[in-house]
CSV table of C-alpha atoms in Angstrom, one decimal:
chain,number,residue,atom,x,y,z
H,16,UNK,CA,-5.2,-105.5,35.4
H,17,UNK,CA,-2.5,-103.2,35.7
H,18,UNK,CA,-2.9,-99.3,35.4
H,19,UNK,CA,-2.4,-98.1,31.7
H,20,UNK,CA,0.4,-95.1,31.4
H,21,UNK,CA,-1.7,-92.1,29.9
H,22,UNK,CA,1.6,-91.9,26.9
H,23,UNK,CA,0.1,-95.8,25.6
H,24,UNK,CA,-2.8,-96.8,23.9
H,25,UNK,CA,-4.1,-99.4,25.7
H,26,UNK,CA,-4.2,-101.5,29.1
H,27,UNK,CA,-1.5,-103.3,29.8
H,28,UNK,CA,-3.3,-106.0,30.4
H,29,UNK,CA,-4.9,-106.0,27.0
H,30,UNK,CA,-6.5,-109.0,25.2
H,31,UNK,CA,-4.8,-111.5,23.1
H,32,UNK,CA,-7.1,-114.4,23.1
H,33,UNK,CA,-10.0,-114.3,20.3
H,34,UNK,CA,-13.4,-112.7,21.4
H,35,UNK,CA,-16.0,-115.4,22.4
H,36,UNK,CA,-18.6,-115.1,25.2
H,37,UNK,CA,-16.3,-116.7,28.2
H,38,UNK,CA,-13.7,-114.6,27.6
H,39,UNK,CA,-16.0,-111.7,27.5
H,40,UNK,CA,-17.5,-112.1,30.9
H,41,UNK,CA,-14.5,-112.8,33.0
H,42,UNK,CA,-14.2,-110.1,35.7
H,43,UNK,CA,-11.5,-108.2,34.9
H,44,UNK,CA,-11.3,-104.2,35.7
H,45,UNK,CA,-8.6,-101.5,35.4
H,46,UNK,CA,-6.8,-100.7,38.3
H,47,UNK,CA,-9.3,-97.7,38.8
H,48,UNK,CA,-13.0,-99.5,38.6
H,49,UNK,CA,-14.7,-96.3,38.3
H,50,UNK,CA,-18.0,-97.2,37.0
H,51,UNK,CA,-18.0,-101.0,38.8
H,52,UNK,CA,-17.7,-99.1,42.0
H,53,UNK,CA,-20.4,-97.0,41.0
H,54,UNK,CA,-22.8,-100.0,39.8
H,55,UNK,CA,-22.4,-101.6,43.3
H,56,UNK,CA,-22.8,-97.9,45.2
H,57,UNK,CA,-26.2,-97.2,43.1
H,58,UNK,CA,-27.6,-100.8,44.0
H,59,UNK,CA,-26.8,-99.9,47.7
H,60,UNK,CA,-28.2,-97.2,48.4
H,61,UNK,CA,-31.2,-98.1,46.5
H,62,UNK,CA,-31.5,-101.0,48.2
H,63,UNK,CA,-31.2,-99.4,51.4
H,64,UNK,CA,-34.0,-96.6,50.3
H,65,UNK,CA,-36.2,-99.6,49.4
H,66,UNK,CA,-36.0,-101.2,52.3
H,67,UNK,CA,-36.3,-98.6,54.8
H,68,UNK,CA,-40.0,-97.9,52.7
H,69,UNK,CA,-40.7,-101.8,53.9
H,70,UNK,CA,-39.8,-101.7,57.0
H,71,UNK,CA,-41.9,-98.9,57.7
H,72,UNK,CA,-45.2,-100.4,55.9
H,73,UNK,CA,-45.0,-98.4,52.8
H,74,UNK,CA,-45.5,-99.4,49.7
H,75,UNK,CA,-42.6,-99.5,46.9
H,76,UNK,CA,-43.1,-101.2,43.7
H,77,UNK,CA,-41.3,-104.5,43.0
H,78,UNK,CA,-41.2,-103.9,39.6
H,79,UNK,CA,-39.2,-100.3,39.8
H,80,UNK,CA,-36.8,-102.0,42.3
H,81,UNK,CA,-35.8,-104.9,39.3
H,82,UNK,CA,-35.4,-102.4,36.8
H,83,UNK,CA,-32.8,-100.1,39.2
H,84,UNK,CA,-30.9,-102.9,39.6
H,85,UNK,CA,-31.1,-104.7,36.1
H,86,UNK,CA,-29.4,-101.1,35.6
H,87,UNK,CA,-26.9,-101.2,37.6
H,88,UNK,CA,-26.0,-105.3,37.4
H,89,UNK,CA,-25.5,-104.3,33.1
H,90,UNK,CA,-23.4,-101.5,34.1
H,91,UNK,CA,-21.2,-103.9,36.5
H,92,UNK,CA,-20.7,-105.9,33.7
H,93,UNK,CA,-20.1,-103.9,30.6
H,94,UNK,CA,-17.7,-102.4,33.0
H,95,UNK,CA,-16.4,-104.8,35.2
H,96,UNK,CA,-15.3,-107.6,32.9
H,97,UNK,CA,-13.0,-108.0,30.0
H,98,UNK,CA,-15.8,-106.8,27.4
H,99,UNK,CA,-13.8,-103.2,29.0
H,100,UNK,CA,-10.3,-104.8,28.0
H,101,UNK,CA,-11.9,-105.7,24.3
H,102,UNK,CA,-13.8,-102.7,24.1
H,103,UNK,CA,-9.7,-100.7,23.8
H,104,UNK,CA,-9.6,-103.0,20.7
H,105,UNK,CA,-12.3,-103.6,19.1
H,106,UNK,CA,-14.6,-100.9,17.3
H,107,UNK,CA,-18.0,-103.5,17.8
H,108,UNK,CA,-17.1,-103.8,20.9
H,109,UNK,CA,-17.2,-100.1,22.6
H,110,UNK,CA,-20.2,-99.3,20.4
H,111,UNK,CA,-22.2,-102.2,22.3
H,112,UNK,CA,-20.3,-100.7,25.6
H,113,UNK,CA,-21.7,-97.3,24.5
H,114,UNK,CA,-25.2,-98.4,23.6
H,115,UNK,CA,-25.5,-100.2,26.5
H,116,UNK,CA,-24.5,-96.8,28.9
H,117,UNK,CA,-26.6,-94.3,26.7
H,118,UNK,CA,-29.7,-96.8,25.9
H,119,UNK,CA,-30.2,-99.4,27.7
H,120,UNK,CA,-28.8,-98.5,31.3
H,121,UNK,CA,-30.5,-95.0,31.5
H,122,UNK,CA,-34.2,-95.7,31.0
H,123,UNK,CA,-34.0,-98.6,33.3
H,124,UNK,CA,-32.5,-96.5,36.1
H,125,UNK,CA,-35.3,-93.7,35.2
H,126,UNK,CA,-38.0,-96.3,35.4
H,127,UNK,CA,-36.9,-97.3,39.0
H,128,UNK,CA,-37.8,-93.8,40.0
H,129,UNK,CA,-34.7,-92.8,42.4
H,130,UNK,CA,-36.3,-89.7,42.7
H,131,UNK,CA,-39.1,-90.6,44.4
H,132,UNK,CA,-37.6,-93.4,46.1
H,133,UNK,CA,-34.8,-90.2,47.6
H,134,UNK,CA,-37.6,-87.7,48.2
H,135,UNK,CA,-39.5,-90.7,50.1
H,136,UNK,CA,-37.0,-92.8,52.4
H,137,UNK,CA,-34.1,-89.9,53.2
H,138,UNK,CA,-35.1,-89.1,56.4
H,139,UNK,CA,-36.0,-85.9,57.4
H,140,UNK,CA,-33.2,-84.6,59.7
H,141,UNK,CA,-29.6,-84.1,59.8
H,142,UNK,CA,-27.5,-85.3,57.0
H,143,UNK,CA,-30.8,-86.5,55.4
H,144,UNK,CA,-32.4,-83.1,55.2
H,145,UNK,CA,-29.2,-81.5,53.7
H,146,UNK,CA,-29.6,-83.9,51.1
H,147,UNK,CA,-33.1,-83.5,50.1
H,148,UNK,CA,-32.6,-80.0,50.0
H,149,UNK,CA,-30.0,-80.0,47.3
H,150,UNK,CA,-32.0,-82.7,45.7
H,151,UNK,CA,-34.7,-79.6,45.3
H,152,UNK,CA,-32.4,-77.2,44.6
H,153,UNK,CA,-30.6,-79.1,41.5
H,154,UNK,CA,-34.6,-80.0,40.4
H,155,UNK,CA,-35.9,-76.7,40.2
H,156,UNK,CA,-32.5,-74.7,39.3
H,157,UNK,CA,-32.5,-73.3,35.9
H,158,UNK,CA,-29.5,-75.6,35.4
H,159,UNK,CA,-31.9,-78.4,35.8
H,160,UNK,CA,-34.8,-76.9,33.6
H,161,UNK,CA,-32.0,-76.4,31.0
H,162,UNK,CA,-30.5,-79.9,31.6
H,163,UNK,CA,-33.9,-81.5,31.0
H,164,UNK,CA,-35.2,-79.4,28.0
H,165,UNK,CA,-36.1,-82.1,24.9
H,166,UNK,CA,-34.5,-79.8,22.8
H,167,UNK,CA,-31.2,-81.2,23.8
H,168,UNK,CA,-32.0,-84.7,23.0
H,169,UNK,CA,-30.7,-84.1,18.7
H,170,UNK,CA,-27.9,-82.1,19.2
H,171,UNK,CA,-26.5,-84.8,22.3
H,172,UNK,CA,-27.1,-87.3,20.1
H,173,UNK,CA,-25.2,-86.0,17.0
H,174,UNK,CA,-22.2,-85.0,18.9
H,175,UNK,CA,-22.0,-88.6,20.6
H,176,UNK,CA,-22.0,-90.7,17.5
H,177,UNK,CA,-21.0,-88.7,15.0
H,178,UNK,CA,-19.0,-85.9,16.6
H,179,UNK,CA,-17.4,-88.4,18.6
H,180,UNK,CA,-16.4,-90.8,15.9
H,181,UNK,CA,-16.4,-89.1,12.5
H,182,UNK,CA,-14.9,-85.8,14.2
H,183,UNK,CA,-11.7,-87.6,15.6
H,184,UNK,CA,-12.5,-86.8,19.2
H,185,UNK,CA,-12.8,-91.0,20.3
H,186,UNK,CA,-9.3,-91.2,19.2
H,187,UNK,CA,-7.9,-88.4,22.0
H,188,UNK,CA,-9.8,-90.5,24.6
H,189,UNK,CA,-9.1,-93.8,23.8
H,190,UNK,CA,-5.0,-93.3,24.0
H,191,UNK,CA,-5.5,-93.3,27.8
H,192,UNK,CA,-7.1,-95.2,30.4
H,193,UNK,CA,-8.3,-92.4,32.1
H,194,UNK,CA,-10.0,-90.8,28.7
H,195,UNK,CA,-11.4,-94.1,28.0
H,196,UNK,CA,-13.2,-94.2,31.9
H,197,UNK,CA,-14.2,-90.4,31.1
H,198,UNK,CA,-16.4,-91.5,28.1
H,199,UNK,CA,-17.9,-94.3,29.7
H,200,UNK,CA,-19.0,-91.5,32.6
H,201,UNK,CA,-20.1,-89.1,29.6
H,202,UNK,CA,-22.1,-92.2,27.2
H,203,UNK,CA,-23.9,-92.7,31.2
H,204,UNK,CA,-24.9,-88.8,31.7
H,205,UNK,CA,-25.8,-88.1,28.3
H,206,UNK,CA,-28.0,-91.0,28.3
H,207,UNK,CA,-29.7,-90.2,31.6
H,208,UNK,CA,-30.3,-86.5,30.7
H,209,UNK,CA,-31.6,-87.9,27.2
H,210,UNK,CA,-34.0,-90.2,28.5
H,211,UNK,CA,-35.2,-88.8,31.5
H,212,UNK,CA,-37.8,-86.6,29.7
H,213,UNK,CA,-39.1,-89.8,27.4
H,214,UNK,CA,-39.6,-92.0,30.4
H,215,UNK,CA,-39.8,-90.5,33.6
H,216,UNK,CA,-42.0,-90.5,36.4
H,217,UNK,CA,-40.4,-88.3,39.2
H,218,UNK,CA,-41.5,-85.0,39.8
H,219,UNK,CA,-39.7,-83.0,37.3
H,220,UNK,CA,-39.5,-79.2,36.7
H,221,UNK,CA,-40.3,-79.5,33.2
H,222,UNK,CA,-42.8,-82.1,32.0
H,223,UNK,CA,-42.5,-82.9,28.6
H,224,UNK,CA,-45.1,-83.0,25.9
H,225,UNK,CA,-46.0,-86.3,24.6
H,226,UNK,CA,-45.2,-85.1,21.0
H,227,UNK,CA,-41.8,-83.6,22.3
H,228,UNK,CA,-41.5,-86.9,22.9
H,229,UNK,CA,-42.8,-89.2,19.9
H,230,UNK,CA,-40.6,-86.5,18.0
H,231,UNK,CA,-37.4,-87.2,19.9
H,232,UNK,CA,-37.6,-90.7,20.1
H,233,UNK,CA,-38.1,-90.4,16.1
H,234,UNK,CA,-35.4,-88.2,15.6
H,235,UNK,CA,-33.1,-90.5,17.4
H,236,UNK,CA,-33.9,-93.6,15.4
H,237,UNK,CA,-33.1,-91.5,12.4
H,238,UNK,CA,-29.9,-90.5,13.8
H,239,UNK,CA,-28.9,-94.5,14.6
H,240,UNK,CA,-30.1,-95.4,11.1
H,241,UNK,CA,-27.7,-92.6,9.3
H,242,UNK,CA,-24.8,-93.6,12.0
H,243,UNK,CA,-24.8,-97.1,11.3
H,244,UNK,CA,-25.5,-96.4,6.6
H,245,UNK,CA,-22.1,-94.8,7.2
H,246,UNK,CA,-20.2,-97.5,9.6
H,247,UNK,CA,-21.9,-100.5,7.0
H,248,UNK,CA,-20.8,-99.1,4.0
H,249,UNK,CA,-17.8,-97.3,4.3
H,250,UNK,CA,-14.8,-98.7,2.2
H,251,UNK,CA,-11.8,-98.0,5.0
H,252,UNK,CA,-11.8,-98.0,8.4
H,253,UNK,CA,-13.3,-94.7,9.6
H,254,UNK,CA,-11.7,-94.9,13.5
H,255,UNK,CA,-8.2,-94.8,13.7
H,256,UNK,CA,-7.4,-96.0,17.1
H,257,UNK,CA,-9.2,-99.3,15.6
H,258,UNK,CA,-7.1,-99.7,12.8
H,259,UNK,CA,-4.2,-102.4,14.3
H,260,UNK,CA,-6.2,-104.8,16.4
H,261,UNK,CA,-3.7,-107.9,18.5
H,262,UNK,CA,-3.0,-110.2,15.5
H,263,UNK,CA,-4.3,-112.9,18.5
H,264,UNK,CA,-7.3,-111.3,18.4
H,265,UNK,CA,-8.5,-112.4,14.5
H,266,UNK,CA,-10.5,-109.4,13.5
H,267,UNK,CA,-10.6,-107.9,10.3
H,268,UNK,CA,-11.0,-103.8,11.2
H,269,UNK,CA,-13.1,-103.2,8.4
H,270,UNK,CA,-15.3,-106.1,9.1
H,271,UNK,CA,-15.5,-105.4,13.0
H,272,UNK,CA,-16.5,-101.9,12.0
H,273,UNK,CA,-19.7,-103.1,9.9
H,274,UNK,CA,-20.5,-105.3,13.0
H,275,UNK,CA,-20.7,-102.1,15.2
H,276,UNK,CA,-22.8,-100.4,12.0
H,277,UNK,CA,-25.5,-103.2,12.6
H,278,UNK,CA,-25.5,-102.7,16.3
H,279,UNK,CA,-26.0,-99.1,16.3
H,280,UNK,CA,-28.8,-100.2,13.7
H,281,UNK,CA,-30.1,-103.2,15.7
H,282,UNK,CA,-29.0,-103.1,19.3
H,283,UNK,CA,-29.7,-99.6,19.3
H,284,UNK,CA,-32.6,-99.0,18.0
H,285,UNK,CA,-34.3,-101.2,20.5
H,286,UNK,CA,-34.5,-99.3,23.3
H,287,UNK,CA,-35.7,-96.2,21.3
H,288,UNK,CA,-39.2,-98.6,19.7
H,289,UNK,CA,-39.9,-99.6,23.4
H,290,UNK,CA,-39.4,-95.8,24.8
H,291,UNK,CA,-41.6,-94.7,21.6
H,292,UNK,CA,-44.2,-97.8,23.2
H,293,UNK,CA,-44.4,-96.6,26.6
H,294,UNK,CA,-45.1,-93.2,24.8
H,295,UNK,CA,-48.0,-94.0,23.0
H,296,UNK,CA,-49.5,-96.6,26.4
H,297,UNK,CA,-48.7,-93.4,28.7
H,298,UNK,CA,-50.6,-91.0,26.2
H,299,UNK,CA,-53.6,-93.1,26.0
H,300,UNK,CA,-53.8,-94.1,29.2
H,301,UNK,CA,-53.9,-90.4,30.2
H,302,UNK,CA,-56.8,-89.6,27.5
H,303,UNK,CA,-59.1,-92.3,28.6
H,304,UNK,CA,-58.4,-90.4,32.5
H,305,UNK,CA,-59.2,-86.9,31.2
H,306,UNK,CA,-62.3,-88.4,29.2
H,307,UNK,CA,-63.8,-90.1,32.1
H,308,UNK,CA,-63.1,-87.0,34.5
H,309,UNK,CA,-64.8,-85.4,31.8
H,310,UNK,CA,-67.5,-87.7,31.6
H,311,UNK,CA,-68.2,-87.5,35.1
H,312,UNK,CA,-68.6,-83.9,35.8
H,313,UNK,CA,-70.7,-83.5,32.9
H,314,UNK,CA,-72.8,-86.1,34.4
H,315,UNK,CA,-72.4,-83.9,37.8
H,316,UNK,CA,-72.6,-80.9,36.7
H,317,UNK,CA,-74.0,-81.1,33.0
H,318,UNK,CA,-72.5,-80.4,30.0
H,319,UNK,CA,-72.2,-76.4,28.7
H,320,UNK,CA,-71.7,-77.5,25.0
H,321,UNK,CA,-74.3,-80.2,25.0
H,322,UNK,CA,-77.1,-78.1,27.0
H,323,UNK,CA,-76.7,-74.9,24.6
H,324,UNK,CA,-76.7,-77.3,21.8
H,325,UNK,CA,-80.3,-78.5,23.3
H,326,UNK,CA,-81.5,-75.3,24.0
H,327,UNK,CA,-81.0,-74.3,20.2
H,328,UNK,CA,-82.3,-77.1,19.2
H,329,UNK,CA,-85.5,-76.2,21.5
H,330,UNK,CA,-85.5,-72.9,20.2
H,331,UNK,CA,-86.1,-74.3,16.5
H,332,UNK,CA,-88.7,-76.2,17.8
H,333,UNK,CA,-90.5,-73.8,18.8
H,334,UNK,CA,-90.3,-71.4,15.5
H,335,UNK,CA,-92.4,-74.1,13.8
């Protein structure tokens, strides 16, 4: 596909068959493949990371490897193939594009722990000292305590559904093919600095609460449901830049636009229930730890509450 001139509103290589699932995964990229290239960087060096922990008799889990790279095979293709090209043209369309880079792609990349996969394989001299000390530095800058504060979570959210859309800011983007590669890059980071307090594991400045958490992931399942109320059952066309699909194409704006209502509503929501899951398993499973440290130091070392409770009760004993 040809480079799209920033003056026109689409790629010049735009589609003009109907949607259907064939035409959706045929590899197809602008001339700049931004976020492909970035996909097939992410699973290298990963790779590479995971490898050099094998090679060296370490242990790295199997499972944290598949989700890194589930990641970054979904961002190849929501990316890389002609779902980009449809995604110019069709509302339902970049909505799945968008829930896929804020919701779905995120929380898989965070649950492969790059963090502790870079603090663990870079090696330890020369170029891989300089970058594990600005790995450090950008962890426990205030920039990153700020960046990672679950207080951001709401007001991120709001401004990249509503603020986006409703507030006319999609349409600016979307007239070039550079703004519409600069969204796809902003859905990515937002979604990363959202999820990385609900779900991860690397050592973090801040650690966030498990209520911070419950609350958040609530809050954001609110904010889908409201998002996609007013996409369902709006009476026009609410996105401009949607408004005049390719007659070739068949799609009825207003109909196209209630489809992307019930994927914010379905699609999206997904992700959020199993975050809010893994939540509730991590906050339990870290009860029944405390409880049976508990348990075994009282056994050690006996219990203060329980032994003054005895002596009082001793002490009634013997008034009788």
């Amino acid at each position: 596909m040809s480079p799209m001139p920033p003056s026109t509103n689409g790629p010049s290589g735009e589609p003009l068959l109907a949607p259907s699932f064939e035409e959706f995964l045929t590899w197809d990229t602008l001339a700049f493949p931004v976020m492909p290239a970035l996909a097939a960087f992410l699973a290298a060096a990963y790779i590479v990371g995971a490898t050099r922990l094998w090679a060296q008799g370490r242990r790295w889990s199997v499972i944290r490897t598949v989700c890194f790279l589930l990641g970054c095979a979904l961002l190849l293709i929501v990316t890389g193939t002609r779902i980009d090209a449809y995604g110019l043209r069709m509302l339902s369309v970049f909505i799945f594009q968008q829930l896929t880079l804020m919701m779905v792609i995120p929380p898989l990349f965070i649950l492969g722990s790059p963090g502790t996969l870079l603090l663990r394989a870079t090696p330890h001299r020369f170029g891989g000292k300089i970058v594990l000390r600005a790995a450090l530095f950008g962890l426990r800058s205030r920039v990153g305590r700020a960046a990672l504060h679950p207080a951001l979570v709401v007001p991120l959210m709001i401004l990249s559904l509503f603020g986006l859309y409703l507030g006319g800011v999609a349409n600016i983007f979307l007239a070039s093919w550079l703004g519409h590669i600069a969204l796809e890059v902003g859905f990515l980071i937002v979604g990363v600095v959202v999820a990385t307090p609900l779900v991860s594991g690397d050592p973090l400045p801040r650690r966030t609460s498990f209520v911070a958490r419950i609350f958040d992931a609530v809050v954001e399942m609110q904010l889908h449901a409201a998002f996609a109320l007013v996409l369902i059952f709006a009476s026009t066309a609410l996105i401009p830049f949607f408004n005049s699909p390719p007659p070739g194409l068949g799609v009825d704006p207003l109909q196209d636009q209630r489809l992307a209502g019930t994927l914010v509503w379905t699609y999206g929501e997904l992700p959020v229930v199993l975050i809010l899951i893994i939540t509730l398993v991590r906050w339990q499973r870290q009860d029944t730890v405390r409880a049976a440290r508990a348990s075994k130091r009282a056994d050690a070392e006996g219990d203060p509450d329980l032994d003054g409770y005895n002596d009082y009760l001793q002490s009634l004993q013997s008034r009788r």
